[in-house]
Amino acid sequence: MTVLTLRRHGVSTIVEPERSARVDDITTVRLGLSGGALVFDVTDADSLPRVEVFDIDAASWWLFSVYGYAAAERIVEFAHAADDGHEEPAAEELAGERGPRLDSLLRLALALWMRRWWPTPSAAVPELTEWLLDAEAGVLADDLEIALDRDRALAERLLAPHLERMAANLAAHDARLDASPVDARIDQVLRAAAAVALDVVDPAEPGFDGLDAIDRAVRHADDLTTRLRSGLADDDALAAAIDAIVNAGLESSEPGEEHEIYALAAGDDDEGSLVQRGSAPVDPRAVAPRILSTADDAIVWEVHATAGGLRCDVTVQTSPAAELAKIGRFFARVDQDGSSSVVALQRLGGQLHGEVWLDASIGDRSLVVTVYDGIDGFDGVAPRSADLRARERDAIARIIGARARVASAGPQDGWQGPFAAELGASAKVPLQ
């Protein structure tokens, strides 16, 4: 049993264990649920999560899944009394236990945290097979539909972009049956994800028909032992479906010049004299993951004194493993003593470039340069020091790296166990 504190905060009811996650920590994940949210630290394997409830009637469907039936009943009574009364009730303590679906909720939240923060590959961090992590998260989301306001939209959003990839890899079902435990785990996830996708995704989505054809063939083969052992490739119709999907461009080809931006913004021909040069890592909170470099000097700026004033040239390194199609619009914000300037960055090969004109009185003041992957990001993430960015970047890398070492031992149970994407990366399982 765990001691929980039950209290009121404004119009919300808060349920908090003795050891509670700090909301602003990079290792904290907040999973939005029907009528509330679940908050916990992904590095804490034992503590119960914090729960915030703003609609007790909606949340009553899943509270027992988190804290058990007895605690959930008292939380509902407390919240209803607070909603109906005119005075804020006094905080109280109650005993909670691990509810019957808590591990599933934590695992879904962990998958979404990893999807958001898994960084660019490095010596310690393997490359993420994002579609496979999304596939497993989609299955979890669908299984927890009752906690998500009986809404399957999250499962659909996770699965719909990956129908073609799932189909191409599900076609290897027969080969995986007698392969390693990791192959078997990947196949299990693919089978479950295909079933959910065919139930929740719009049939008009690209790849739906191909996935449906292969899923039907695989299910039929599983019913017939002789076909299961002889191989799916004997089925001409299935082979044709596989060829159509594989040839549909699942492997990203090198983009033509029309997809690259090779011209920089027009600037002053006067290079000027170098006044200041600096560098900083990218802020992981300000950009989407796995697109920009995670190096300490991923962002480099140079300030030049020219006849026209002070020009700041900004260069940002992209990740060599980044999918070029995902490199959308990036912006650089240059801050100096309370004033800021913003420039849209343009791509040149493996770098992003832009230039900003600064206040001529900069002197020896150092700049803070922040890169965002959308203009809206300026409102959500304030400029932060290079040290703070690096600390959070390193904290994320340590978690992913430690999980990679665990994944090397093979499939494991528990909500913190390796996902199929981690197992596949560790075992270097070939995937389409």
Coordinates of N, CA and C in Angstrom, one line a residue, residues 198-372:
L198 N -6.7 -1.9 -39.1 CA -7.8 -2.2 -40.0 C -9.2 -1.9 -39.4
D199 N -9.2 -1.7 -38.1 CA -10.5 -1.4 -37.5 C -10.7 0.1 -37.2
V200 N -9.6 0.9 -37.1 CA -9.8 2.3 -36.7 C -9.4 3.2 -37.8
V201 N -8.6 2.8 -38.8 CA -8.1 3.8 -39.8 C -9.1 3.8 -41.0
D202 N -9.2 5.0 -41.5 CA -10.1 5.2 -42.7 C -9.6 4.3 -43.9
P203 N -10.4 3.5 -44.4 CA -10.0 2.6 -45.5 C -9.5 3.4 -46.7
A204 N -9.7 4.7 -46.8 CA -9.2 5.4 -48.0 C -7.7 5.8 -47.8
E205 N -7.2 5.6 -46.6 CA -5.8 5.9 -46.3 C -4.8 5.1 -47.2
P206 N -3.8 5.7 -47.7 CA -2.8 4.9 -48.6 C -2.2 3.7 -47.8
G207 N -2.2 2.6 -48.4 CA -1.7 1.4 -47.8 C -2.7 0.5 -47.1
F208 N -3.9 1.0 -47.0 CA -4.9 0.3 -46.2 C -5.3 -1.1 -46.9
D209 N -5.5 -1.0 -48.2 CA -5.9 -2.2 -49.0 C -4.7 -3.2 -49.0
G210 N -3.5 -2.7 -49.1 CA -2.4 -3.7 -49.1 C -2.2 -4.4 -47.7
L211 N -2.4 -3.6 -46.6 CA -2.3 -4.2 -45.3 C -3.4 -5.2 -45.1
D212 N -4.6 -4.8 -45.6 CA -5.8 -5.7 -45.4 C -5.5 -7.1 -46.2
A213 N -4.9 -7.0 -47.4 CA -4.7 -8.2 -48.2 C -3.7 -9.1 -47.5
I214 N -2.6 -8.5 -47.0 CA -1.5 -9.3 -46.3 C -2.0 -9.8 -45.0
D215 N -2.8 -9.0 -44.3 CA -3.3 -9.5 -43.0 C -4.2 -10.7 -43.2
R216 N -5.1 -10.6 -44.2 CA -6.0 -11.7 -44.5 C -5.2 -13.0 -44.9
A217 N -4.2 -12.8 -45.7 CA -3.4 -14.0 -46.1 C -2.6 -14.6 -45.0
V218 N -2.1 -13.7 -44.1 CA -1.4 -14.3 -42.9 C -2.3 -15.0 -42.0
R219 N -3.5 -14.5 -41.8 CA -4.4 -15.2 -40.9 C -4.9 -16.5 -41.5
H220 N -5.1 -16.5 -42.8 CA -5.4 -17.7 -43.5 C -4.3 -18.8 -43.4
A221 N -3.1 -18.3 -43.6 CA -1.9 -19.2 -43.5 C -1.8 -19.8 -42.1
D222 N -2.1 -19.0 -41.1 CA -2.0 -19.5 -39.7 C -3.0 -20.6 -39.5
D223 N -4.1 -20.6 -40.2 CA -5.2 -21.6 -40.0 C -4.8 -22.9 -40.8
L224 N -3.9 -22.8 -41.6 CA -3.5 -24.0 -42.4 C -2.0 -24.4 -42.2
T225 N -1.8 -25.4 -41.4 CA -0.5 -25.8 -41.0 C 0.4 -26.0 -42.2
T226 N -0.1 -26.6 -43.2 CA 0.8 -27.0 -44.4 C 1.3 -25.7 -45.1
R227 N 0.4 -24.7 -45.2 CA 0.8 -23.4 -45.8 C 1.8 -22.7 -44.9
L228 N 1.5 -22.8 -43.5 CA 2.4 -22.2 -42.6 C 3.8 -22.6 -42.7
R229 N 4.0 -23.9 -43.0 CA 5.4 -24.4 -43.1 C 5.9 -24.3 -44.5
S230 N 5.1 -24.2 -45.5 CA 5.6 -24.2 -46.9 C 6.0 -22.8 -47.3
G231 N 5.4 -21.8 -46.6 CA 5.8 -20.4 -46.9 C 4.7 -19.6 -47.6
L232 N 4.6 -18.3 -47.3 CA 3.6 -17.5 -47.9 C 4.0 -17.2 -49.4
A233 N 5.2 -17.3 -49.7 CA 5.6 -16.9 -51.1 C 5.0 -17.8 -52.2
D234 N 4.4 -18.9 -51.8 CA 3.8 -19.8 -52.8 C 2.5 -19.2 -53.3
D235 N 2.0 -18.3 -52.5 CA 0.7 -17.7 -52.9 C 0.9 -16.5 -53.9
D236 N 0.5 -16.7 -55.1 CA 0.8 -15.7 -56.2 C 0.1 -14.4 -55.8
A237 N -1.1 -14.5 -55.3 CA -1.8 -13.2 -55.0 C -1.1 -12.4 -53.9
L238 N -0.6 -13.2 -52.9 CA 0.1 -12.5 -51.8 C 1.4 -11.9 -52.3
A239 N 2.1 -12.7 -53.1 CA 3.4 -12.2 -53.6 C 3.2 -11.0 -54.4
A240 N 2.1 -10.9 -55.2 CA 1.9 -9.7 -56.0 C 1.6 -8.5 -55.1
A241 N 0.8 -8.8 -54.0 CA 0.5 -7.7 -53.1 C 1.8 -7.2 -52.4
I242 N 2.7 -8.1 -52.0 CA 3.9 -7.7 -51.4 C 4.8 -6.9 -52.4
D243 N 4.9 -7.3 -53.6 CA 5.7 -6.6 -54.6 C 5.1 -5.2 -54.8
A244 N 3.8 -5.1 -54.8 CA 3.2 -3.8 -55.1 C 3.5 -2.8 -54.0
I245 N 3.6 -3.3 -52.7 CA 3.9 -2.4 -51.6 C 5.3 -2.1 -51.5
V246 N 6.2 -3.1 -51.7 CA 7.6 -2.8 -51.7 C 8.0 -1.9 -52.8
N247 N 7.4 -2.0 -53.9 CA 7.8 -1.1 -55.1 C 7.1 0.2 -55.0
A248 N 6.3 0.4 -54.0 CA 5.5 1.7 -53.9 C 6.4 2.8 -53.3
G249 N 7.6 2.5 -53.0 CA 8.5 3.6 -52.5 C 8.6 3.6 -51.0
L250 N 8.6 2.4 -50.4 CA 8.8 2.3 -48.9 C 10.1 2.8 -48.5
E251 N 11.2 2.5 -49.3 CA 12.5 3.0 -48.9 C 12.6 4.4 -49.5
S252 N 13.0 5.3 -48.7 CA 13.0 6.7 -49.2 C 14.2 6.8 -50.1
S253 N 13.9 7.4 -51.3 CA 14.9 7.6 -52.3 C 15.6 9.0 -52.0
E254 N 16.7 9.1 -52.7 CA 17.4 10.4 -52.5 C 16.6 11.5 -53.2
P255 N 16.4 12.6 -52.5 CA 15.5 13.7 -53.1 C 16.3 14.4 -54.2
G256 N 15.5 14.8 -55.2 CA 16.0 15.6 -56.3 C 16.3 17.0 -55.8
E257 N 16.9 17.7 -56.7 CA 17.3 19.1 -56.3 C 16.1 20.0 -56.1
E258 N 14.9 19.6 -56.6 CA 13.8 20.4 -56.4 C 13.3 20.3 -55.0
H259 N 13.8 19.4 -54.2 CA 13.4 19.3 -52.8 C 14.3 19.9 -51.9
E260 N 15.4 20.4 -52.4 CA 16.4 21.1 -51.5 C 16.3 22.6 -51.8
I261 N 16.7 23.3 -50.7 CA 16.8 24.7 -50.9 C 18.3 25.1 -50.9
Y262 N 18.8 25.6 -52.0 CA 20.2 25.8 -52.1 C 20.6 27.3 -52.0
A263 N 19.6 28.1 -52.1 CA 19.9 29.6 -52.1 C 19.7 30.2 -50.8
L264 N 20.7 30.8 -50.2 CA 20.6 31.5 -49.0 C 19.9 32.8 -49.2
A265 N 19.3 33.3 -48.1 CA 18.7 34.7 -48.1 C 19.7 35.7 -48.6
A266 N 19.3 36.6 -49.4 CA 20.2 37.6 -49.9 C 20.7 38.5 -48.8
G267 N 22.0 38.7 -48.8 CA 22.6 39.4 -47.7 C 23.6 40.5 -48.2
D268 N 24.3 41.1 -47.3 CA 25.2 42.1 -47.6 C 26.5 41.5 -48.2
D269 N 27.0 42.0 -49.3 CA 28.2 41.4 -49.9 C 29.4 41.7 -49.0
D270 N 29.3 42.7 -48.1 CA 30.4 43.0 -47.2 C 30.5 42.0 -46.1
E271 N 31.6 41.1 -46.1 CA 31.7 40.1 -45.0 C 32.0 40.8 -43.7
G272 N 32.7 41.9 -43.7 CA 32.9 42.6 -42.4 C 34.0 41.9 -41.6
S273 N 34.2 42.4 -40.4 CA 35.2 41.8 -39.4 C 34.5 41.0 -38.3
L274 N 35.0 39.9 -37.9 CA 34.4 39.1 -36.9 C 34.5 39.7 -35.5
V275 N 33.3 39.9 -34.9 CA 33.2 40.5 -33.6 C 33.0 39.5 -32.5
Q276 N 32.2 38.5 -32.8 CA 31.9 37.5 -31.8 C 31.6 36.1 -32.5
R277 N 32.0 35.0 -31.9 CA 31.6 33.7 -32.4 C 31.2 32.9 -31.2
G278 N 30.1 32.1 -31.3 CA 29.7 31.3 -30.2 C 29.0 30.0 -30.7
S279 N 28.7 29.1 -29.8 CA 28.1 27.8 -30.2 C 27.2 27.4 -29.0
A280 N 26.3 26.5 -29.3 CA 25.4 25.9 -28.3 C 24.7 24.7 -28.8
P281 N 24.3 23.8 -27.9 CA 23.5 22.7 -28.4 C 22.1 23.1 -28.7
V282 N 21.4 22.3 -29.4 CA 20.0 22.6 -29.7 C 19.2 22.3 -28.4
D283 N 18.2 23.1 -28.2 CA 17.3 22.9 -27.0 C 16.3 21.7 -27.4
P284 N 16.4 20.6 -26.7 CA 15.5 19.5 -27.0 C 14.0 19.8 -26.9
R285 N 13.7 20.8 -26.0 CA 12.3 21.2 -25.8 C 11.7 22.0 -27.0
A286 N 12.6 22.6 -27.8 CA 12.2 23.6 -28.8 C 12.0 23.0 -30.2
V287 N 12.4 21.7 -30.4 CA 12.4 21.1 -31.7 C 11.9 19.7 -31.7
A288 N 11.4 19.2 -32.8 CA 11.0 17.8 -32.9 C 12.3 17.0 -32.8
P289 N 12.2 15.7 -32.3 CA 13.4 14.9 -32.2 C 13.9 14.3 -33.5
R290 N 15.2 13.9 -33.4 CA 15.8 13.1 -34.5 C 15.9 13.8 -35.8
I291 N 16.0 15.2 -35.8 CA 16.1 15.9 -37.0 C 17.4 16.7 -37.0
L292 N 17.7 17.4 -35.9 CA 18.9 18.2 -35.8 C 20.0 17.5 -35.0
S293 N 21.2 17.9 -35.1 CA 22.3 17.3 -34.4 C 22.2 17.5 -32.9
T294 N 22.7 16.6 -32.1 CA 22.7 16.8 -30.7 C 24.1 17.2 -30.2
A295 N 25.0 17.6 -31.1 CA 26.3 18.0 -30.7 C 26.3 19.3 -29.8
D296 N 27.4 19.5 -29.0 CA 27.5 20.7 -28.2 C 27.5 21.9 -29.1
D297 N 28.0 21.8 -30.3 CA 28.1 23.0 -31.2 C 27.2 22.8 -32.4
A298 N 26.0 22.2 -32.2 CA 25.1 22.0 -33.3 C 24.6 23.4 -33.8
I299 N 24.6 24.4 -33.0 CA 24.3 25.8 -33.4 C 25.5 26.6 -33.3
V300 N 25.9 27.2 -34.4 CA 27.1 28.1 -34.4 C 26.7 29.5 -34.9
W301 N 27.1 30.5 -34.3 CA 26.8 31.9 -34.8 C 28.1 32.7 -34.8
E302 N 28.1 33.6 -35.8 CA 29.2 34.5 -35.9 C 28.6 35.9 -36.2
V303 N 29.1 36.9 -35.4 CA 28.7 38.3 -35.6 C 29.8 39.1 -36.3
H304 N 29.4 39.7 -37.4 CA 30.4 40.5 -38.2 C 30.0 41.9 -38.2
A305 N 31.0 42.8 -38.1 CA 30.7 44.2 -38.2 C 30.9 44.6 -39.6
T306 N 29.8 45.1 -40.3 CA 29.9 45.5 -41.7 C 29.5 47.0 -41.8
A307 N 29.6 47.5 -43.0 CA 29.3 48.9 -43.2 C 27.8 49.1 -42.9
G308 N 27.0 48.1 -43.1 CA 25.6 48.2 -42.9 C 25.1 47.9 -41.5
G309 N 26.0 47.5 -40.6 CA 25.7 47.2 -39.2 C 26.3 45.9 -38.8
L310 N 25.7 45.3 -37.7 CA 26.2 44.0 -37.1 C 25.3 42.9 -37.7
R311 N 25.9 42.0 -38.4 CA 25.2 40.9 -39.0 C 25.5 39.6 -38.2
C312 N 24.5 38.8 -37.8 CA 24.7 37.6 -37.1 C 24.4 36.4 -38.0
D313 N 25.4 35.6 -38.4 CA 25.2 34.5 -39.3 C 25.0 33.2 -38.4
V314 N 23.9 32.5 -38.6 CA 23.5 31.3 -37.8 C 23.6 30.1 -38.7
T315 N 24.3 29.1 -38.2 CA 24.4 27.8 -38.9 C 24.0 26.7 -37.9
V316 N 23.1 25.8 -38.4 CA 22.6 24.7 -37.5 C 22.9 23.3 -38.3
Q317 N 23.5 22.4 -37.6 CA 23.7 21.1 -38.2 C 22.5 20.2 -38.1
T318 N 22.1 19.5 -39.2 CA 21.1 18.6 -39.1 C 21.6 17.2 -38.8
S319 N 20.8 16.2 -38.5 CA 21.2 14.9 -38.2 C 21.5 14.1 -39.5
P320 N 22.6 13.4 -39.6 CA 22.8 12.6 -40.9 C 21.7 11.6 -41.1
A321 N 21.0 11.1 -40.0 CA 20.0 10.1 -40.2 C 18.6 10.7 -40.4
A322 N 18.5 12.0 -40.4 CA 17.2 12.6 -40.5 C 16.5 12.4 -41.8
E323 N 15.2 12.1 -41.8 CA 14.5 12.0 -43.1 C 14.3 13.4 -43.6
L324 N 14.7 13.7 -44.8 CA 14.7 15.1 -45.3 C 13.3 15.6 -45.4
A325 N 12.3 14.7 -45.6 CA 10.9 15.1 -45.7 C 10.4 15.7 -44.4
K326 N 11.1 15.4 -43.3 CA 10.7 15.9 -42.0 C 11.3 17.2 -41.7
I327 N 12.3 17.6 -42.5 CA 13.0 18.9 -42.2 C 12.2 20.0 -42.7
G328 N 11.2 20.5 -41.9 CA 10.3 21.5 -42.4 C 10.9 22.9 -42.1
R329 N 10.1 23.8 -41.6 CA 10.5 25.2 -41.4 C 11.1 25.3 -40.0
F330 N 12.3 25.8 -40.0 CA 13.0 26.1 -38.7 C 13.3 27.6 -38.6
F331 N 13.3 28.0 -37.4 CA 13.5 29.5 -37.1 C 14.6 29.6 -36.1
A332 N 15.4 30.6 -36.2 CA 16.4 31.0 -35.1 C 16.0 32.3 -34.5
R333 N 16.1 32.2 -33.2 CA 15.8 33.4 -32.4 C 17.1 33.9 -31.7
V334 N 17.5 35.1 -31.9 CA 18.7 35.6 -31.3 C 18.4 36.7 -30.3
D335 N 18.7 36.4 -29.0 CA 18.4 37.3 -27.9 C 19.6 38.0 -27.4
Q336 N 19.5 39.3 -27.1 CA 20.5 40.1 -26.6 C 19.9 41.1 -25.6
D337 N 20.1 40.9 -24.3 CA 19.7 41.9 -23.3 C 18.3 42.3 -23.5
G338 N 17.3 41.4 -23.5 CA 15.9 41.7 -23.6 C 15.3 41.9 -24.9
S339 N 16.1 42.1 -25.9 CA 15.6 42.3 -27.3 C 15.9 41.0 -28.1
S340 N 15.1 40.7 -29.0 CA 15.2 39.5 -29.8 C 14.9 39.7 -31.3
S341 N 15.6 38.9 -32.1 CA 15.3 39.0 -33.5 C 15.1 37.5 -34.0
V342 N 14.3 37.4 -35.0 CA 13.9 36.1 -35.5 C 14.2 36.0 -37.0
V343 N 14.7 34.8 -37.5 CA 14.9 34.6 -38.9 C 14.5 33.2 -39.2
A344 N 13.9 33.1 -40.4 CA 13.6 31.7 -40.9 C 14.9 31.1 -41.5
L345 N 15.2 29.9 -41.2 CA 16.4 29.2 -41.6 C 16.1 28.5 -42.9
Q346 N 17.1 28.5 -43.8 CA 17.0 27.8 -45.1 C 18.0 26.7 -45.1
R347 N 17.7 25.6 -45.8 CA 18.5 24.4 -45.8 C 19.6 24.5 -47.0
L348 N 20.8 24.1 -46.6 CA 21.9 24.0 -47.6 C 22.6 22.7 -47.3
G349 N 22.4 21.7 -48.0 CA 23.0 20.4 -47.8 C 22.5 19.9 -46.4
G350 N 23.5 19.6 -45.5 CA 23.2 19.1 -44.2 C 23.2 20.2 -43.1
Q351 N 23.0 21.4 -43.5 CA 22.9 22.5 -42.6 C 21.7 23.4 -42.8
L352 N 21.4 24.2 -41.8 CA 20.4 25.2 -41.9 C 21.1 26.6 -41.7
H353 N 20.7 27.6 -42.5 CA 21.4 28.9 -42.4 C 20.4 30.0 -42.3
G354 N 20.9 31.1 -41.7 CA 20.1 32.3 -41.7 C 20.9 33.5 -41.1
E355 N 20.5 34.7 -41.4 CA 21.2 35.8 -40.9 C 20.3 36.8 -40.2
V356 N 20.8 37.5 -39.2 CA 20.0 38.5 -38.4 C 20.8 39.7 -38.2
W357 N 20.2 40.9 -38.4 CA 20.8 42.1 -38.1 C 20.6 42.5 -36.7
L358 N 21.6 42.9 -35.9 CA 21.6 43.2 -34.5 C 21.7 44.6 -34.2
D359 N 21.4 44.9 -32.9 CA 21.7 46.2 -32.3 C 23.2 46.5 -32.4
A360 N 23.5 47.7 -32.9 CA 24.9 48.0 -33.2 C 25.7 48.2 -31.9
S361 N 25.0 48.2 -30.7 CA 25.7 48.5 -29.4 C 25.9 47.2 -28.7
I362 N 26.0 46.1 -29.4 CA 26.2 44.8 -28.7 C 27.4 44.7 -27.9
G363 N 28.5 45.3 -28.3 CA 29.8 45.2 -27.5 C 30.2 43.8 -27.2
D364 N 30.5 43.5 -26.0 CA 31.0 42.2 -25.6 C 29.9 41.3 -25.1
R365 N 28.7 41.8 -25.1 CA 27.6 41.0 -24.6 C 27.4 39.7 -25.4
S366 N 27.3 38.5 -24.8 CA 27.1 37.3 -25.5 C 25.7 37.1 -25.9
L367 N 25.4 36.4 -26.9 CA 24.1 36.2 -27.4 C 23.6 34.8 -26.9
V368 N 22.3 34.7 -27.0 CA 21.6 33.4 -26.8 C 20.8 33.1 -28.0
V369 N 21.2 32.0 -28.7 CA 20.6 31.6 -30.0 C 19.8 30.3 -29.8
T370 N 18.5 30.4 -30.1 CA 17.6 29.2 -29.9 C 17.0 28.9 -31.3
V371 N 17.0 27.6 -31.6 CA 16.4 27.2 -32.8 C 15.0 26.5 -32.5
Y372 N 14.0 26.8 -33.2 CA 12.7 26.3 -33.1 C 12.2 25.6 -34.4

